[in-house]
């Protein structure tokens, strides 16, 4: 399906009756500006699809919560592949693949594989996801005001944009004191650091995680 405007998922299900949205390829190249898919509702299962070529982020979760994002391929979007934003809370992003996202307007500065930054709510989890060859970071938690869990994930070859930071896992920002949990992940061949606290002085728990071949080193500013 070729979209010509942002697909907005605004209704909400319930804990016992979720809304299922599954299958297919959403080509967002016909959208003049904005995100590919915006999920504002709660209690959705968004599964087994490709979201590609959006002029901004591929899939954005905002406002709602308790959504399950499973086996989404977010490819070649002009900002982050999958982003949690604006109070979205208690979402699980699982077995997703985000690759080749590049924001041409900023030399690659903003397009992460996965982002939960600036204003995401509590209780968000990434599990068994892969961020591959995105122009900025693999994961970006810059300015995120609540704890995030990242487990069993891979960040590979991120930071190819001329202005891309290129961290595998960016785990906060300066003047923050936010705890994050990072378990059984790997960061390989990213432009900068494998794992970067980025000035966040909160207690970041990293266990069972590995790093190799990253341009600046494996771990930095992890408290």
Short mmCIF file of C-alpha atoms in Angstrom, two decimals:
data_model
loop_
_atom_site.label_atom_id
_atom_site.label_comp_id
_atom_site.label_asym_id
_atom_site.label_seq_id
_atom_site.Cartn_x
_atom_site.Cartn_y
_atom_site.Cartn_z
CA UNK A 1 0.00 0.00 0.00
CA UNK A 2 1.35 3.42 -0.93
CA UNK A 3 0.27 6.04 1.59
CA UNK A 4 -0.38 9.68 0.64
CA UNK A 5 -0.89 10.93 4.20
CA UNK A 6 0.09 9.83 7.70
CA UNK A 7 -1.82 6.75 8.82
CA UNK A 8 -3.32 7.62 12.22
CA UNK A 9 -4.28 4.89 14.68
CA UNK A 10 -6.37 6.88 17.13
CA UNK A 11 -8.88 4.49 18.70
CA UNK A 12 -8.13 2.38 21.77
CA UNK A 13 -8.87 -1.20 22.65
CA UNK A 14 -8.89 -2.65 26.14
CA UNK A 15 -6.65 -5.06 28.02
CA UNK A 16 -9.06 -7.90 27.22
CA UNK A 17 -9.88 -6.78 23.67
CA UNK A 18 -6.87 -5.41 21.82
CA UNK A 19 -7.01 -3.95 18.32
CA UNK A 20 -4.98 -5.99 15.82
CA UNK A 21 -3.25 -4.37 12.85
CA UNK A 22 -1.05 -6.79 10.97
CA UNK A 23 0.66 -7.65 7.71
CA UNK A 24 1.70 -5.96 4.51
CA UNK A 25 4.03 -3.21 3.31
CA UNK A 26 3.30 0.47 3.91
CA UNK A 27 5.25 2.58 1.42
CA UNK A 28 5.16 6.11 2.80
CA UNK A 29 6.93 7.79 -0.10
CA UNK A 30 3.67 9.44 -1.22
CA UNK A 31 3.34 11.41 2.04
CA UNK A 32 4.47 15.03 1.44
CA UNK A 33 5.61 15.56 5.04
CA UNK A 34 5.28 14.01 8.48
CA UNK A 35 5.40 10.55 10.01
CA UNK A 36 4.45 7.36 8.26
CA UNK A 37 2.26 5.85 10.99
CA UNK A 38 1.10 7.62 14.17
CA UNK A 39 -0.21 5.43 16.99
CA UNK A 40 -2.09 7.56 19.54
CA UNK A 41 -4.34 4.83 20.89
CA UNK A 42 -3.82 2.19 23.55
CA UNK A 43 -4.01 -1.60 23.56
CA UNK A 44 -2.96 -2.23 19.97
CA UNK A 45 -1.05 -5.17 18.50
CA UNK A 46 0.87 -3.80 15.49
CA UNK A 47 2.63 -6.76 13.93
CA UNK A 48 4.38 -8.29 10.92
CA UNK A 49 4.68 -5.36 8.54
CA UNK A 50 7.17 -3.09 6.81
CA UNK A 51 6.99 0.70 7.14
CA UNK A 52 9.34 2.44 4.75
CA UNK A 53 10.24 5.69 2.98
CA UNK A 54 8.46 8.10 5.33
CA UNK A 55 9.49 11.77 5.06
CA UNK A 56 9.95 11.78 8.86
CA UNK A 57 9.81 8.91 11.40
CA UNK A 58 8.41 5.61 10.23
CA UNK A 59 6.29 4.66 13.27
CA UNK A 60 5.67 6.98 16.23
CA UNK A 61 3.88 5.99 19.44
CA UNK A 62 2.51 8.93 21.37
CA UNK A 63 -0.05 9.62 24.10
CA UNK A 64 -1.33 6.03 24.50
CA UNK A 65 0.04 2.93 26.17
CA UNK A 66 0.06 -0.83 26.53
CA UNK A 67 0.78 -1.37 22.84
CA UNK A 68 2.69 -4.35 21.44
CA UNK A 69 4.88 -3.69 18.40
CA UNK A 70 6.14 -6.96 16.93
CA UNK A 71 8.20 -7.82 13.85
CA UNK A 72 8.06 -4.39 12.26
CA UNK A 73 10.68 -3.54 9.64
CA UNK A 74 11.26 0.23 9.64
CA UNK A 75 13.36 0.99 6.57
CA UNK A 76 14.72 4.03 4.73
CA UNK A 77 12.75 6.63 6.64
CA UNK A 78 13.92 10.24 6.88
CA UNK A 79 14.04 10.22 10.70
CA UNK A 80 14.01 7.48 13.33
CA UNK A 81 12.54 4.15 12.33
CA UNK A 82 10.47 3.64 15.49
CA UNK A 83 10.05 6.36 18.14
CA UNK A 84 8.21 6.51 21.47
CA UNK A 85 7.26 10.06 22.32
CA UNK A 86 4.91 12.51 24.04
CA UNK A 87 3.96 10.49 27.10
CA UNK A 88 3.50 7.12 25.40
CA UNK A 89 3.92 4.51 28.14
CA UNK A 90 4.13 0.78 28.90
CA UNK A 91 4.76 -0.19 25.30
CA UNK A 92 6.76 -3.24 24.23
CA UNK A 93 8.71 -3.15 20.97
CA UNK A 94 9.78 -6.71 20.19
CA UNK A 95 11.65 -8.44 17.36
CA UNK A 96 11.69 -5.30 15.23
CA UNK A 97 14.33 -4.34 12.65
CA UNK A 98 15.16 -0.71 11.93
CA UNK A 99 17.68 0.02 9.20
CA UNK A 100 18.96 2.57 6.71
CA UNK A 101 17.03 5.47 8.22
CA UNK A 102 18.66 8.80 7.27
CA UNK A 103 17.46 12.37 7.73
CA UNK A 104 18.77 14.12 4.67
CA UNK A 105 17.76 17.56 5.99
CA UNK A 106 20.31 17.35 8.84
CA UNK A 107 23.11 15.25 7.47
CA UNK A 108 21.88 12.24 9.39
CA UNK A 109 21.81 13.94 12.79
CA UNK A 110 18.40 12.73 14.00
CA UNK A 111 17.56 9.41 12.39
CA UNK A 112 18.04 6.69 15.00
CA UNK A 113 17.08 3.08 14.66
CA UNK A 114 14.94 3.26 17.79
CA UNK A 115 14.22 6.29 19.95
CA UNK A 116 12.47 6.79 23.27
CA UNK A 117 13.53 10.35 23.90
CA UNK A 118 12.55 13.80 25.11
CA UNK A 119 9.09 12.96 26.41
CA UNK A 120 8.32 9.24 26.47
CA UNK A 121 6.35 7.93 29.45
CA UNK A 122 7.22 5.14 31.92
CA UNK A 123 7.37 1.40 31.36
CA UNK A 124 8.69 1.19 27.79
CA UNK A 125 10.62 -1.92 26.74
CA UNK A 126 12.68 -2.91 23.69
CA UNK A 127 13.30 -6.65 23.34
CA UNK A 128 15.13 -8.64 20.64
CA UNK A 129 15.33 -5.71 18.23
CA UNK A 130 18.10 -4.79 15.77
CA UNK A 131 19.22 -1.32 14.70
CA UNK A 132 21.38 -1.59 11.60
CA UNK A 133 23.17 1.17 9.65
CA UNK A 134 21.09 4.15 10.72
CA UNK A 135 22.53 7.62 10.25
CA UNK A 136 22.51 8.67 13.94
CA UNK A 137 22.35 6.25 16.92
CA UNK A 138 21.09 2.71 17.17
CA UNK A 139 19.07 3.57 20.30
CA UNK A 140 18.58 7.13 21.56
CA UNK A 141 17.24 7.91 25.04
CA UNK A 142 18.25 11.58 24.95
CA UNK A 143 16.22 13.61 27.46
CA UNK A 144 13.99 10.63 28.25
CA UNK A 145 12.43 11.41 31.68
CA UNK A 146 11.51 7.83 32.69
CA UNK A 147 13.39 4.54 32.87
CA UNK A 148 13.62 2.37 29.76
CA UNK A 149 14.50 -1.32 29.48
CA UNK A 150 16.53 -2.56 26.49
CA UNK A 151 17.22 -6.29 26.37
CA UNK A 152 18.48 -8.87 23.87
CA UNK A 153 19.02 -6.15 21.24
CA UNK A 154 21.73 -5.47 18.64
CA UNK A 155 23.12 -2.14 17.44
CA UNK A 156 25.31 -2.48 14.36
CA UNK A 157 27.12 -0.01 12.08
CA UNK A 158 25.15 3.07 13.14
CA UNK A 159 26.30 6.65 12.55
CA UNK A 160 27.00 6.74 8.84
CA UNK A 161 25.53 10.24 8.38
CA UNK A 162 28.00 13.12 8.20
CA UNK A 163 26.38 14.63 11.34
CA UNK A 164 25.34 11.34 12.93
CA UNK A 165 26.55 10.67 16.47
CA UNK A 166 26.91 6.96 15.88
CA UNK A 167 26.46 5.43 19.33
CA UNK A 168 25.09 1.95 19.57
CA UNK A 169 23.08 2.77 22.69
CA UNK A 170 22.78 6.42 23.83
CA UNK A 171 21.43 6.19 27.36
CA UNK A 172 20.32 9.68 28.35
CA UNK A 173 21.70 13.21 28.34
CA UNK A 174 23.41 15.77 30.53
CA UNK A 175 21.66 17.06 33.67
CA UNK A 176 19.64 13.85 33.89
CA UNK A 177 19.52 11.31 36.72
CA UNK A 178 17.43 8.55 35.18
CA UNK A 179 17.96 4.83 35.68
CA UNK A 180 17.91 2.55 32.65
CA UNK A 181 18.30 -1.23 32.39
CA UNK A 182 20.36 -2.67 29.55
CA UNK A 183 20.60 -6.48 29.49
CA UNK A 184 22.13 -9.01 27.07
CA UNK A 185 22.70 -6.57 24.22
CA UNK A 186 25.50 -6.18 21.70
CA UNK A 187 27.01 -3.10 20.09
CA UNK A 188 29.29 -3.71 17.12
CA UNK A 189 31.06 -1.50 14.60
CA UNK A 190 29.22 1.70 15.43
CA UNK A 191 30.84 5.04 14.55
CA UNK A 192 31.26 6.23 18.16
CA UNK A 193 30.63 4.43 21.47
CA UNK A 194 28.98 1.10 22.01
CA UNK A 195 27.19 2.35 25.15
CA UNK A 196 27.20 6.05 26.09
CA UNK A 197 25.58 7.53 29.19
CA UNK A 198 25.89 10.89 27.45
CA UNK A 199 26.02 12.80 30.73
CA UNK A 200 23.15 10.99 32.45
CA UNK A 201 24.27 10.49 36.06
CA UNK A 202 21.47 8.08 36.93
CA UNK A 203 22.37 4.48 37.72
CA UNK A 204 22.48 2.62 34.42
CA UNK A 205 22.52 -1.14 34.91
CA UNK A 206 24.31 -2.94 32.08
CA UNK A 207 24.59 -6.72 32.40
CA UNK A 208 25.45 -9.49 29.96
CA UNK A 209 26.10 -6.95 27.20
CA UNK A 210 29.03 -6.85 24.79
CA UNK A 211 30.73 -4.35 22.52
CA UNK A 212 33.35 -4.61 19.80
CA UNK A 213 34.72 -2.60 16.90
CA UNK A 214 33.12 0.69 17.94
CA UNK A 215 35.04 3.75 16.77
CA UNK A 216 35.33 5.57 20.11
CA UNK A 217 35.28 2.56 22.42
CA UNK A 218 32.92 0.23 24.22
CA UNK A 219 31.51 2.04 27.29
CA UNK A 220 31.67 5.67 28.44
CA UNK A 221 30.03 7.80 31.13
CA UNK A 222 28.11 4.87 32.56
CA UNK A 223 27.33 5.42 36.25
#
